[in-house]
Amino acid sequence: MKEHLSLGFLGFGEAGFELARGLHSAGAAPIYACDKTTPDPTRSLWLRNRAREAGAVYLESVGEVVKKAQIILSVVTPEASLSAAQEAAPHLRPGKIYLDLTSSFPEDIKAASALVEPTGTRFVDGAMMGAVPFYGHKVLIYVSGPYAGEVAQILNEWGMNVQVVGKEPGQASAIKLILSIATKGFEALLVEMLLAAHHYHVEEQVLFALNQFFLKGLDSVVNRFVGSDAVHAGRRVEEMKSSVKLLETLGVDPIMGKATLQRLKWSASLGLSEYFKGISPEGYKEVIQAWEEIGLFSKHKG
């Protein structure tokens, strides 16, 4: 049997709206929300209508929401994570749960936890790992912290997809930020690539060729690219120099190209081509093992 659920959203932008609407459709109630992004009356009216559309009751302050809700979901912007926890803290009580979904810097998540935990409220770090407008409240959410399992059990009963990834606050948010290195980086790479492709009116052909790398799935791409980088980064430096020169010739600032060139030079400097005797390893795990064996990670241990 589903547990009675009262929810409170701190922040009611796209994520808050979609999560609230999905949970409301699953029968969760009551749902409360507030948003302090602006005192503008027009936006305030829009937020009230938006909350009503999602099946939520819009309240004027963080304190009001926190007092009424059993589970508080902070979906403010990352830079507002700490201030939201600070404002919520005086109104938190034992028995409540505070789920921070802001994907903030891990140290900020720990600081938010330090504000919440003394009140007796259970703090959980969470990170949404997909497009909320597409998946709604069923978006994959990673959670971490001592109470992550409890939160996952409660919310999954209402159709959510919450998965525990660790026992320490900050682990879930770290995963999101680490993933962003690739997702946001790939976004920037695509922009730079298309800027060059359009000069030659070959964007369709370039995208078709790029798609061939992904035909066997992402796992295959990761294993192939990381394994190949370990052995062949050195000879790819020259090719990347030509790519950078091409962009400069076209008047396109090769921001990502220059960064790629530096990373290739770094990979080549590790000497892994000799380590693997010139033969690309089958998968990325072998490369990580090589990184460990040459002492790459020991340099960063405190």
PDB file of C-alpha atoms in Angstrom:
ATOM      1  CA  MET A   1       0.000   0.000   0.000  1.00  0.00           C
ATOM      2  CA  LYS A   2       1.301   3.443  -0.914  1.00  0.00           C
ATOM      3  CA  GLU A   3       2.372   5.665   1.925  1.00  0.00           C
ATOM      4  CA  HIS A   4       0.521   8.969   2.358  1.00  0.00           C
ATOM      5  CA  LEU A   5       2.612  11.639   0.684  1.00  0.00           C
ATOM      6  CA  SER A   6       2.675  15.406   1.096  1.00  0.00           C
ATOM      7  CA  LEU A   7       5.223  17.093  -1.135  1.00  0.00           C
ATOM      8  CA  GLY A   8       6.734  20.551  -1.224  1.00  0.00           C
ATOM      9  CA  PHE A   9       8.685  22.063  -4.109  1.00  0.00           C
ATOM     10  CA  LEU A  10      11.186  24.833  -3.507  1.00  0.00           C
ATOM     11  CA  GLY A  11      11.511  26.354  -6.949  1.00  0.00           C
ATOM     12  CA  PHE A  12       8.881  25.850  -9.613  1.00  0.00           C
ATOM     13  CA  GLY A  13      10.596  26.103 -12.950  1.00  0.00           C
ATOM     14  CA  GLU A  14      10.516  23.404 -15.592  1.00  0.00           C
ATOM     15  CA  ALA A  15      11.742  20.599 -13.319  1.00  0.00           C
ATOM     16  CA  GLY A  16       9.412  21.422 -10.450  1.00  0.00           C
ATOM     17  CA  PHE A  17       6.405  21.705 -12.739  1.00  0.00           C
ATOM     18  CA  GLU A  18       7.031  18.407 -14.545  1.00  0.00           C
ATOM     19  CA  LEU A  19       7.760  16.456 -11.379  1.00  0.00           C
ATOM     20  CA  ALA A  20       4.719  17.867  -9.595  1.00  0.00           C
ATOM     21  CA  ARG A  21       2.414  17.226 -12.552  1.00  0.00           C
ATOM     22  CA  GLY A  22       3.588  13.641 -12.873  1.00  0.00           C
ATOM     23  CA  LEU A  23       3.281  12.901  -9.183  1.00  0.00           C
ATOM     24  CA  HIS A  24      -0.158  14.493  -9.089  1.00  0.00           C
ATOM     25  CA  SER A  25      -1.263  12.281 -11.974  1.00  0.00           C
ATOM     26  CA  ALA A  26      -0.007   9.286  -9.978  1.00  0.00           C
ATOM     27  CA  GLY A  27      -2.230  10.308  -7.077  1.00  0.00           C
ATOM     28  CA  ALA A  28       0.257  11.985  -4.770  1.00  0.00           C
ATOM     29  CA  ALA A  29      -1.333  14.736  -2.679  1.00  0.00           C
ATOM     30  CA  PRO A  30      -1.219  17.331  -1.339  1.00  0.00           C
ATOM     31  CA  ILE A  31       1.517  19.108  -3.290  1.00  0.00           C
ATOM     32  CA  TYR A  32       2.788  22.573  -2.392  1.00  0.00           C
ATOM     33  CA  ALA A  33       5.137  24.887  -4.264  1.00  0.00           C
ATOM     34  CA  CYS A  34       6.867  28.230  -4.049  1.00  0.00           C
ATOM     35  CA  ASP A  35       9.315  30.119  -6.233  1.00  0.00           C
ATOM     36  CA  LYS A  36      11.385  33.153  -5.305  1.00  0.00           C
ATOM     37  CA  THR A  37      12.982  33.914  -8.658  1.00  0.00           C
ATOM     38  CA  THR A  38      11.297  37.285  -8.989  1.00  0.00           C
ATOM     39  CA  PRO A  39       8.730  39.471  -7.205  1.00  0.00           C
ATOM     40  CA  ASP A  40       7.238  40.457 -10.561  1.00  0.00           C
ATOM     41  CA  PRO A  41       3.404  40.311 -10.251  1.00  0.00           C
ATOM     42  CA  THR A  42       2.941  39.010 -13.785  1.00  0.00           C
ATOM     43  CA  ARG A  43       5.298  36.099 -13.180  1.00  0.00           C
ATOM     44  CA  SER A  44       3.717  35.463  -9.789  1.00  0.00           C
ATOM     45  CA  LEU A  45       0.315  35.060 -11.455  1.00  0.00           C
ATOM     46  CA  TRP A  46       1.849  32.804 -14.107  1.00  0.00           C
ATOM     47  CA  LEU A  47       3.420  30.625 -11.393  1.00  0.00           C
ATOM     48  CA  ARG A  48       0.106  30.305  -9.576  1.00  0.00           C
ATOM     49  CA  ASN A  49      -1.624  29.197 -12.749  1.00  0.00           C
ATOM     50  CA  ARG A  50       1.251  26.868 -13.519  1.00  0.00           C
ATOM     51  CA  ALA A  51       1.009  25.300 -10.065  1.00  0.00           C
ATOM     52  CA  ARG A  52      -2.734  24.826 -10.461  1.00  0.00           C
ATOM     53  CA  GLU A  53      -2.129  23.109 -13.803  1.00  0.00           C
ATOM     54  CA  ALA A  54       0.288  20.699 -12.086  1.00  0.00           C
ATOM     55  CA  GLY A  55      -2.117  19.961  -9.262  1.00  0.00           C
ATOM     56  CA  ALA A  56      -0.126  21.935  -6.694  1.00  0.00           C
ATOM     57  CA  VAL A  57      -1.031  24.660  -4.216  1.00  0.00           C
ATOM     58  CA  TYR A  58       1.151  27.728  -4.651  1.00  0.00           C
ATOM     59  CA  LEU A  59       2.333  29.333  -1.414  1.00  0.00           C
ATOM     60  CA  GLU A  60       4.134  32.593  -0.805  1.00  0.00           C
ATOM     61  CA  SER A  61       7.185  31.441   1.120  1.00  0.00           C
ATOM     62  CA  VAL A  62       9.675  28.646   1.656  1.00  0.00           C
ATOM     63  CA  GLY A  63       8.611  28.476   5.281  1.00  0.00           C
ATOM     64  CA  GLU A  64       4.961  27.808   4.414  1.00  0.00           C
ATOM     65  CA  VAL A  65       5.898  25.010   2.023  1.00  0.00           C
ATOM     66  CA  VAL A  66       8.338  23.390   4.435  1.00  0.00           C
ATOM     67  CA  LYS A  67       5.848  23.428   7.315  1.00  0.00           C
ATOM     68  CA  LYS A  68       3.159  21.664   5.294  1.00  0.00           C
ATOM     69  CA  ALA A  69       5.221  19.081   3.383  1.00  0.00           C
ATOM     70  CA  GLN A  70       6.580  15.743   4.526  1.00  0.00           C
ATOM     71  CA  ILE A  71       9.074  15.528   1.656  1.00  0.00           C
ATOM     72  CA  ILE A  72      10.668  18.770   0.471  1.00  0.00           C
ATOM     73  CA  LEU A  73      12.207  18.754  -3.005  1.00  0.00           C
ATOM     74  CA  SER A  74      14.642  21.566  -3.692  1.00  0.00           C
ATOM     75  CA  VAL A  75      14.669  22.225  -7.440  1.00  0.00           C
ATOM     76  CA  VAL A  76      16.083  25.735  -7.365  1.00  0.00           C
ATOM     77  CA  THR A  77      19.093  26.654  -9.501  1.00  0.00           C
ATOM     78  CA  PRO A  78      22.448  25.268  -8.284  1.00  0.00           C
ATOM     79  CA  GLU A  79      23.659  28.653  -7.089  1.00  0.00           C
ATOM     80  CA  ALA A  80      20.544  28.955  -4.893  1.00  0.00           C
ATOM     81  CA  SER A  81      20.897  25.521  -3.287  1.00  0.00           C
ATOM     82  CA  LEU A  82      22.543  26.726  -0.092  1.00  0.00           C
ATOM     83  CA  SER A  83      20.306  29.754   0.383  1.00  0.00           C
ATOM     84  CA  ALA A  84      17.213  27.556  -0.074  1.00  0.00           C
ATOM     85  CA  ALA A  85      18.448  25.114   2.580  1.00  0.00           C
ATOM     86  CA  GLN A  86      19.318  28.008   4.873  1.00  0.00           C
ATOM     87  CA  GLU A  87      15.856  29.517   4.499  1.00  0.00           C
ATOM     88  CA  ALA A  88      14.176  26.151   4.984  1.00  0.00           C
ATOM     89  CA  ALA A  89      16.182  25.110   8.048  1.00  0.00           C
ATOM     90  CA  PRO A  90      14.283  27.114  10.732  1.00  0.00           C
ATOM     91  CA  HIS A  91      11.038  25.420   9.649  1.00  0.00           C
ATOM     92  CA  LEU A  92      12.336  21.847   9.343  1.00  0.00           C
ATOM     93  CA  ARG A  93      11.422  19.242  11.951  1.00  0.00           C
ATOM     94  CA  PRO A  94      12.279  15.605  12.731  1.00  0.00           C
ATOM     95  CA  GLY A  95      10.473  13.157  10.468  1.00  0.00           C
ATOM     96  CA  LYS A  96      10.684  15.270   7.339  1.00  0.00           C
ATOM     97  CA  ILE A  97      12.873  14.545   4.299  1.00  0.00           C
ATOM     98  CA  TYR A  98      14.807  17.194   2.345  1.00  0.00           C
ATOM     99  CA  LEU A  99      15.744  16.063  -1.172  1.00  0.00           C
ATOM    100  CA  ASP A 100      18.172  18.425  -2.880  1.00  0.00           C
ATOM    101  CA  LEU A 101      17.838  17.956  -6.658  1.00  0.00           C
ATOM    102  CA  THR A 102      19.908  20.963  -7.671  1.00  0.00           C
ATOM    103  CA  SER A 103      22.998  19.031  -8.877  1.00  0.00           C
ATOM    104  CA  SER A 104      25.193  21.561  -7.122  1.00  0.00           C
ATOM    105  CA  PHE A 105      28.921  21.298  -6.484  1.00  0.00           C
ATOM    106  CA  PRO A 106      29.455  18.339  -4.087  1.00  0.00           C
ATOM    107  CA  GLU A 107      30.956  20.551  -1.368  1.00  0.00           C
ATOM    108  CA  ASP A 108      27.869  22.788  -1.526  1.00  0.00           C
ATOM    109  CA  ILE A 109      25.669  19.727  -1.160  1.00  0.00           C
ATOM    110  CA  LYS A 110      27.584  18.748   1.969  1.00  0.00           C
ATOM    111  CA  ALA A 111      27.162  22.284   3.292  1.00  0.00           C
ATOM    112  CA  ALA A 112      23.401  22.101   2.651  1.00  0.00           C
ATOM    113  CA  SER A 113      23.306  18.776   4.470  1.00  0.00           C
ATOM    114  CA  ALA A 114      25.048  20.392   7.432  1.00  0.00           C
ATOM    115  CA  LEU A 115      22.283  23.002   7.576  1.00  0.00           C
ATOM    116  CA  VAL A 116      19.464  20.478   7.359  1.00  0.00           C
ATOM    117  CA  GLU A 117      20.617  17.530   9.470  1.00  0.00           C
ATOM    118  CA  PRO A 118      20.723  19.335  12.871  1.00  0.00           C
ATOM    119  CA  THR A 119      16.973  19.968  12.558  1.00  0.00           C
ATOM    120  CA  GLY A 120      16.254  16.224  12.594  1.00  0.00           C
ATOM    121  CA  THR A 121      15.166  16.289   8.954  1.00  0.00           C
ATOM    122  CA  ARG A 122      16.757  13.607   6.790  1.00  0.00           C
ATOM    123  CA  PHE A 123      18.860  15.055   3.968  1.00  0.00           C
ATOM    124  CA  VAL A 124      19.265  13.331   0.585  1.00  0.00           C
ATOM    125  CA  ASP A 125      21.397  14.419  -2.358  1.00  0.00           C
ATOM    126  CA  GLY A 126      19.754  13.852  -5.750  1.00  0.00           C
ATOM    127  CA  ALA A 127      20.533  14.421  -9.420  1.00  0.00           C
ATOM    128  CA  MET A 128      18.142  14.188 -12.363  1.00  0.00           C
ATOM    129  CA  MET A 129      19.902  12.310 -15.141  1.00  0.00           C
ATOM    130  CA  GLY A 130      17.625  12.951 -18.102  1.00  0.00           C
ATOM    131  CA  ALA A 131      15.343  15.447 -19.797  1.00  0.00           C
ATOM    132  CA  VAL A 132      12.536  16.161 -17.337  1.00  0.00           C
ATOM    133  CA  PRO A 133      10.138  17.551 -19.995  1.00  0.00           C
ATOM    134  CA  PHE A 134      10.458  14.233 -21.848  1.00  0.00           C
ATOM    135  CA  TYR A 135      10.385  11.752 -18.950  1.00  0.00           C
ATOM    136  CA  GLY A 136       8.361  13.743 -16.429  1.00  0.00           C
ATOM    137  CA  HIS A 137       8.412  12.372 -12.876  1.00  0.00           C
ATOM    138  CA  LYS A 138       9.770   9.070 -14.233  1.00  0.00           C
ATOM    139  CA  VAL A 139      13.119  10.636 -15.126  1.00  0.00           C
ATOM    140  CA  LEU A 140      16.091   8.720 -13.738  1.00  0.00           C
ATOM    141  CA  ILE A 141      17.180  10.273 -10.454  1.00  0.00           C
ATOM    142  CA  TYR A 142      20.342   9.217  -8.645  1.00  0.00           C
ATOM    143  CA  VAL A 143      20.317   9.718  -4.887  1.00  0.00           C
ATOM    144  CA  SER A 144      22.980   9.432  -2.215  1.00  0.00           C
ATOM    145  CA  GLY A 145      23.268   9.826   1.520  1.00  0.00           C
ATOM    146  CA  PRO A 146      22.371   7.761   4.606  1.00  0.00           C
ATOM    147  CA  TYR A 147      18.638   8.073   3.895  1.00  0.00           C
ATOM    148  CA  ALA A 148      18.758   7.643   0.116  1.00  0.00           C
ATOM    149  CA  GLY A 149      17.280   4.132   0.242  1.00  0.00           C
ATOM    150  CA  GLU A 150      14.299   5.316   2.241  1.00  0.00           C
ATOM    151  CA  VAL A 151      13.561   8.129  -0.198  1.00  0.00           C
ATOM    152  CA  ALA A 152      13.898   5.807  -3.185  1.00  0.00           C
ATOM    153  CA  GLN A 153      11.458   3.338  -1.681  1.00  0.00           C
ATOM    154  CA  ILE A 154       8.844   6.012  -0.937  1.00  0.00           C
ATOM    155  CA  LEU A 155       9.044   7.863  -4.260  1.00  0.00           C
ATOM    156  CA  ASN A 156       9.296   4.767  -6.451  1.00  0.00           C
ATOM    157  CA  GLU A 157       5.918   3.673  -5.121  1.00  0.00           C
ATOM    158  CA  TRP A 158       4.543   6.714  -6.962  1.00  0.00           C
ATOM    159  CA  GLY A 159       6.068   5.777 -10.295  1.00  0.00           C
ATOM    160  CA  MET A 160       9.376   7.592  -9.956  1.00  0.00           C
ATOM    161  CA  ASN A 161      12.709   6.096 -11.038  1.00  0.00           C
ATOM    162  CA  VAL A 162      14.997   6.784  -8.080  1.00  0.00           C
ATOM    163  CA  GLN A 163      18.216   4.786  -7.749  1.00  0.00           C
ATOM    164  CA  VAL A 164      20.654   4.800  -4.839  1.00  0.00           C
ATOM    165  CA  VAL A 165      24.284   5.375  -5.850  1.00  0.00           C
ATOM    166  CA  GLY A 166      26.080   5.967  -2.564  1.00  0.00           C
ATOM    167  CA  LYS A 167      25.957   6.638   1.161  1.00  0.00           C
ATOM    168  CA  GLU A 168      27.515  10.110   1.132  1.00  0.00           C
ATOM    169  CA  PRO A 169      25.802  13.404   0.224  1.00  0.00           C
ATOM    170  CA  GLY A 170      27.506  14.820  -2.856  1.00  0.00           C
ATOM    171  CA  GLN A 171      27.988  11.534  -4.699  1.00  0.00           C
ATOM    172  CA  ALA A 172      24.815  11.846  -6.774  1.00  0.00           C
ATOM    173  CA  SER A 173      25.535  15.452  -7.700  1.00  0.00           C
ATOM    174  CA  ALA A 174      29.111  14.548  -8.601  1.00  0.00           C
ATOM    175  CA  ILE A 175      27.821  11.973 -11.096  1.00  0.00           C
ATOM    176  CA  LYS A 176      25.681  14.631 -12.786  1.00  0.00           C
ATOM    177  CA  LEU A 177      28.573  17.091 -13.037  1.00  0.00           C
ATOM    178  CA  ILE A 178      30.955  14.416 -14.297  1.00  0.00           C
ATOM    179  CA  LEU A 179      28.435  13.344 -16.929  1.00  0.00           C
ATOM    180  CA  SER A 180      28.134  16.974 -18.004  1.00  0.00           C
ATOM    181  CA  ILE A 181      31.796  16.918 -19.036  1.00  0.00           C
ATOM    182  CA  ALA A 182      30.729  14.612 -21.867  1.00  0.00           C
ATOM    183  CA  THR A 183      27.181  15.789 -22.581  1.00  0.00           C
ATOM    184  CA  LYS A 184      27.881  19.517 -22.515  1.00  0.00           C
ATOM    185  CA  GLY A 185      31.262  18.939 -24.103  1.00  0.00           C
ATOM    186  CA  PHE A 186      29.680  16.968 -26.940  1.00  0.00           C
ATOM    187  CA  GLU A 187      27.140  19.751 -27.378  1.00  0.00           C
ATOM    188  CA  ALA A 188      29.977  22.272 -27.768  1.00  0.00           C
ATOM    189  CA  LEU A 189      31.860  19.944 -30.125  1.00  0.00           C
ATOM    190  CA  LEU A 190      28.796  19.561 -32.337  1.00  0.00           C
ATOM    191  CA  VAL A 191      28.399  23.325 -32.572  1.00  0.00           C
ATOM    192  CA  GLU A 192      32.057  23.769 -33.542  1.00  0.00           C
ATOM    193  CA  MET A 193      31.862  20.902 -36.029  1.00  0.00           C
ATOM    194  CA  LEU A 194      28.743  22.279 -37.735  1.00  0.00           C
ATOM    195  CA  LEU A 195      30.184  25.772 -37.938  1.00  0.00           C
ATOM    196  CA  ALA A 196      32.980  24.315 -40.041  1.00  0.00           C
ATOM    197  CA  ALA A 197      30.788  21.899 -41.992  1.00  0.00           C
ATOM    198  CA  HIS A 198      28.421  24.622 -43.138  1.00  0.00           C
ATOM    199  CA  HIS A 199      31.274  26.564 -44.717  1.00  0.00           C
ATOM    200  CA  TYR A 200      31.653  23.663 -47.142  1.00  0.00           C
ATOM    201  CA  HIS A 201      27.907  22.840 -47.217  1.00  0.00           C
ATOM    202  CA  VAL A 202      28.632  19.284 -46.097  1.00  0.00           C
ATOM    203  CA  GLU A 203      26.806  19.150 -42.755  1.00  0.00           C
ATOM    204  CA  GLU A 204      24.546  16.260 -43.807  1.00  0.00           C
ATOM    205  CA  GLN A 205      27.500  14.172 -44.981  1.00  0.00           C
ATOM    206  CA  VAL A 206      29.482  14.941 -41.825  1.00  0.00           C
ATOM    207  CA  LEU A 207      26.560  13.979 -39.583  1.00  0.00           C
ATOM    208  CA  PHE A 208      25.970  10.786 -41.553  1.00  0.00           C
ATOM    209  CA  ALA A 209      29.622   9.814 -41.097  1.00  0.00           C
ATOM    210  CA  LEU A 210      29.478  10.678 -37.384  1.00  0.00           C
ATOM    211  CA  ASN A 211      26.430   8.484 -36.959  1.00  0.00           C
ATOM    212  CA  GLN A 212      28.416   5.465 -38.166  1.00  0.00           C
ATOM    213  CA  PHE A 213      30.479   5.571 -34.979  1.00  0.00           C
ATOM    214  CA  PHE A 214      27.365   4.988 -32.880  1.00  0.00           C
ATOM    215  CA  LEU A 215      25.737   2.160 -34.843  1.00  0.00           C
ATOM    216  CA  LYS A 216      26.902  -0.470 -32.330  1.00  0.00           C
ATOM    217  CA  GLY A 217      25.829   1.563 -29.331  1.00  0.00           C
ATOM    218  CA  LEU A 218      27.529   3.793 -26.810  1.00  0.00           C
ATOM    219  CA  ASP A 219      29.384   0.981 -25.027  1.00  0.00           C
ATOM    220  CA  SER A 220      31.191   0.163 -28.246  1.00  0.00           C
ATOM    221  CA  VAL A 221      32.064   3.836 -28.811  1.00  0.00           C
ATOM    222  CA  VAL A 222      33.473   4.267 -25.292  1.00  0.00           C
ATOM    223  CA  ASN A 223      35.592   1.115 -25.508  1.00  0.00           C
ATOM    224  CA  ARG A 224      36.851   1.957 -28.977  1.00  0.00           C
ATOM    225  CA  PHE A 225      37.597   5.633 -28.405  1.00  0.00           C
ATOM    226  CA  VAL A 226      39.210   5.325 -24.961  1.00  0.00           C
ATOM    227  CA  GLY A 227      41.169   2.233 -25.939  1.00  0.00           C
ATOM    228  CA  SER A 228      42.362   3.811 -29.150  1.00  0.00           C
ATOM    229  CA  ASP A 229      43.275   7.070 -27.400  1.00  0.00           C
ATOM    230  CA  ALA A 230      45.653   5.220 -25.093  1.00  0.00           C
ATOM    231  CA  VAL A 231      47.690   3.902 -28.013  1.00  0.00           C
ATOM    232  CA  HIS A 232      47.166   6.335 -30.892  1.00  0.00           C
ATOM    233  CA  ALA A 233      46.823   9.767 -29.244  1.00  0.00           C
ATOM    234  CA  GLY A 234      50.314  10.735 -30.379  1.00  0.00           C
ATOM    235  CA  ARG A 235      49.704  10.325 -34.093  1.00  0.00           C
ATOM    236  CA  ARG A 236      46.292  11.985 -33.795  1.00  0.00           C
ATOM    237  CA  VAL A 237      47.925  15.174 -32.563  1.00  0.00           C
ATOM    238  CA  GLU A 238      48.974  16.049 -36.113  1.00  0.00           C
ATOM    239  CA  GLU A 239      45.491  15.414 -37.510  1.00  0.00           C
ATOM    240  CA  MET A 240      43.976  17.591 -34.810  1.00  0.00           C
ATOM    241  CA  LYS A 241      46.472  20.362 -35.576  1.00  0.00           C
ATOM    242  CA  SER A 242      45.139  20.352 -39.141  1.00  0.00           C
ATOM    243  CA  SER A 243      41.544  20.496 -37.852  1.00  0.00           C
ATOM    244  CA  VAL A 244      42.419  23.511 -35.712  1.00  0.00           C
ATOM    245  CA  LYS A 245      44.118  25.168 -38.687  1.00  0.00           C
ATOM    246  CA  LEU A 246      41.026  24.525 -40.828  1.00  0.00           C
ATOM    247  CA  LEU A 247      38.766  26.203 -38.281  1.00  0.00           C
ATOM    248  CA  GLU A 248      41.092  29.207 -38.004  1.00  0.00           C
ATOM    249  CA  THR A 249      41.182  29.508 -41.793  1.00  0.00           C
ATOM    250  CA  LEU A 250      37.380  29.619 -41.829  1.00  0.00           C
ATOM    251  CA  GLY A 251      37.312  32.305 -39.155  1.00  0.00           C
ATOM    252  CA  VAL A 252      35.897  29.943 -36.528  1.00  0.00           C
ATOM    253  CA  ASP A 253      37.496  30.158 -33.090  1.00  0.00           C
ATOM    254  CA  PRO A 254      38.700  26.554 -32.480  1.00  0.00           C
ATOM    255  CA  ILE A 255      37.892  26.521 -28.764  1.00  0.00           C
ATOM    256  CA  MET A 256      37.047  22.822 -28.569  1.00  0.00           C
ATOM    257  CA  GLY A 257      39.611  21.892 -31.206  1.00  0.00           C
ATOM    258  CA  LYS A 258      42.455  23.432 -29.214  1.00  0.00           C
ATOM    259  CA  ALA A 259      41.234  21.753 -26.024  1.00  0.00           C
ATOM    260  CA  THR A 260      41.096  18.391 -27.816  1.00  0.00           C
ATOM    261  CA  LEU A 261      44.614  18.927 -29.097  1.00  0.00           C
ATOM    262  CA  GLN A 262      45.871  19.529 -25.555  1.00  0.00           C
ATOM    263  CA  ARG A 263      44.103  16.425 -24.227  1.00  0.00           C
ATOM    264  CA  LEU A 264      45.597  14.308 -27.014  1.00  0.00           C
ATOM    265  CA  LYS A 265      49.063  15.614 -26.176  1.00  0.00           C
ATOM    266  CA  TRP A 266      48.440  14.762 -22.522  1.00  0.00           C
ATOM    267  CA  SER A 267      47.332  11.208 -23.398  1.00  0.00           C
ATOM    268  CA  ALA A 268      50.380  10.725 -25.580  1.00  0.00           C
ATOM    269  CA  SER A 269      52.659  11.888 -22.739  1.00  0.00           C
ATOM    270  CA  LEU A 270      51.509   9.004 -20.512  1.00  0.00           C
ATOM    271  CA  GLY A 271      53.416   6.460 -22.580  1.00  0.00           C
ATOM    272  CA  LEU A 272      50.541   4.024 -22.817  1.00  0.00           C
ATOM    273  CA  SER A 273      51.366   3.139 -26.407  1.00  0.00           C
ATOM    274  CA  GLU A 274      54.449   1.363 -25.074  1.00  0.00           C
ATOM    275  CA  TYR A 275      52.473  -0.013 -22.113  1.00  0.00           C
ATOM    276  CA  PHE A 276      50.031  -1.724 -24.478  1.00  0.00           C
ATOM    277  CA  LYS A 277      52.796  -2.574 -26.982  1.00  0.00           C
ATOM    278  CA  GLY A 278      51.043  -0.620 -29.732  1.00  0.00           C
ATOM    279  CA  ILE A 279      47.859  -2.689 -29.602  1.00  0.00           C
ATOM    280  CA  SER A 280      44.633  -0.929 -28.583  1.00  0.00           C
ATOM    281  CA  PRO A 281      43.022  -2.538 -25.528  1.00  0.00           C
ATOM    282  CA  GLU A 282      39.535  -3.952 -25.921  1.00  0.00           C
ATOM    283  CA  GLY A 283      37.842  -1.698 -23.419  1.00  0.00           C
ATOM    284  CA  TYR A 284      38.027   1.424 -21.280  1.00  0.00           C
ATOM    285  CA  LYS A 285      38.471  -0.585 -18.063  1.00  0.00           C
ATOM    286  CA  GLU A 286      41.901  -1.736 -19.223  1.00  0.00           C
ATOM    287  CA  VAL A 287      42.861   1.892 -19.775  1.00  0.00           C
ATOM    288  CA  ILE A 288      41.706   2.887 -16.287  1.00  0.00           C
ATOM    289  CA  GLN A 289      43.726  -0.004 -14.868  1.00  0.00           C
ATOM    290  CA  ALA A 290      46.756   1.281 -16.778  1.00  0.00           C
ATOM    291  CA  TRP A 291      46.155   4.782 -15.382  1.00  0.00           C
ATOM    292  CA  GLU A 292      46.190   3.292 -11.898  1.00  0.00           C
ATOM    293  CA  GLU A 293      49.350   1.252 -12.515  1.00  0.00           C
ATOM    294  CA  ILE A 294      51.341   4.240 -13.771  1.00  0.00           C
ATOM    295  CA  GLY A 295      50.327   6.166 -10.649  1.00  0.00           C
ATOM    296  CA  LEU A 296      48.069   8.701 -12.325  1.00  0.00           C
ATOM    297  CA  PHE A 297      45.529   8.817  -9.491  1.00  0.00           C
ATOM    298  CA  SER A 298      48.046   8.708  -6.640  1.00  0.00           C
ATOM    299  CA  LYS A 299      49.148  12.210  -7.676  1.00  0.00           C
ATOM    300  CA  HIS A 300      45.749  13.556  -6.611  1.00  0.00           C
ATOM    301  CA  LYS A 301      45.352  11.750  -3.303  1.00  0.00           C
ATOM    302  CA  GLY A 302      45.498  13.904  -0.221  1.00  0.00           C
TER     303      GLY A 302
END
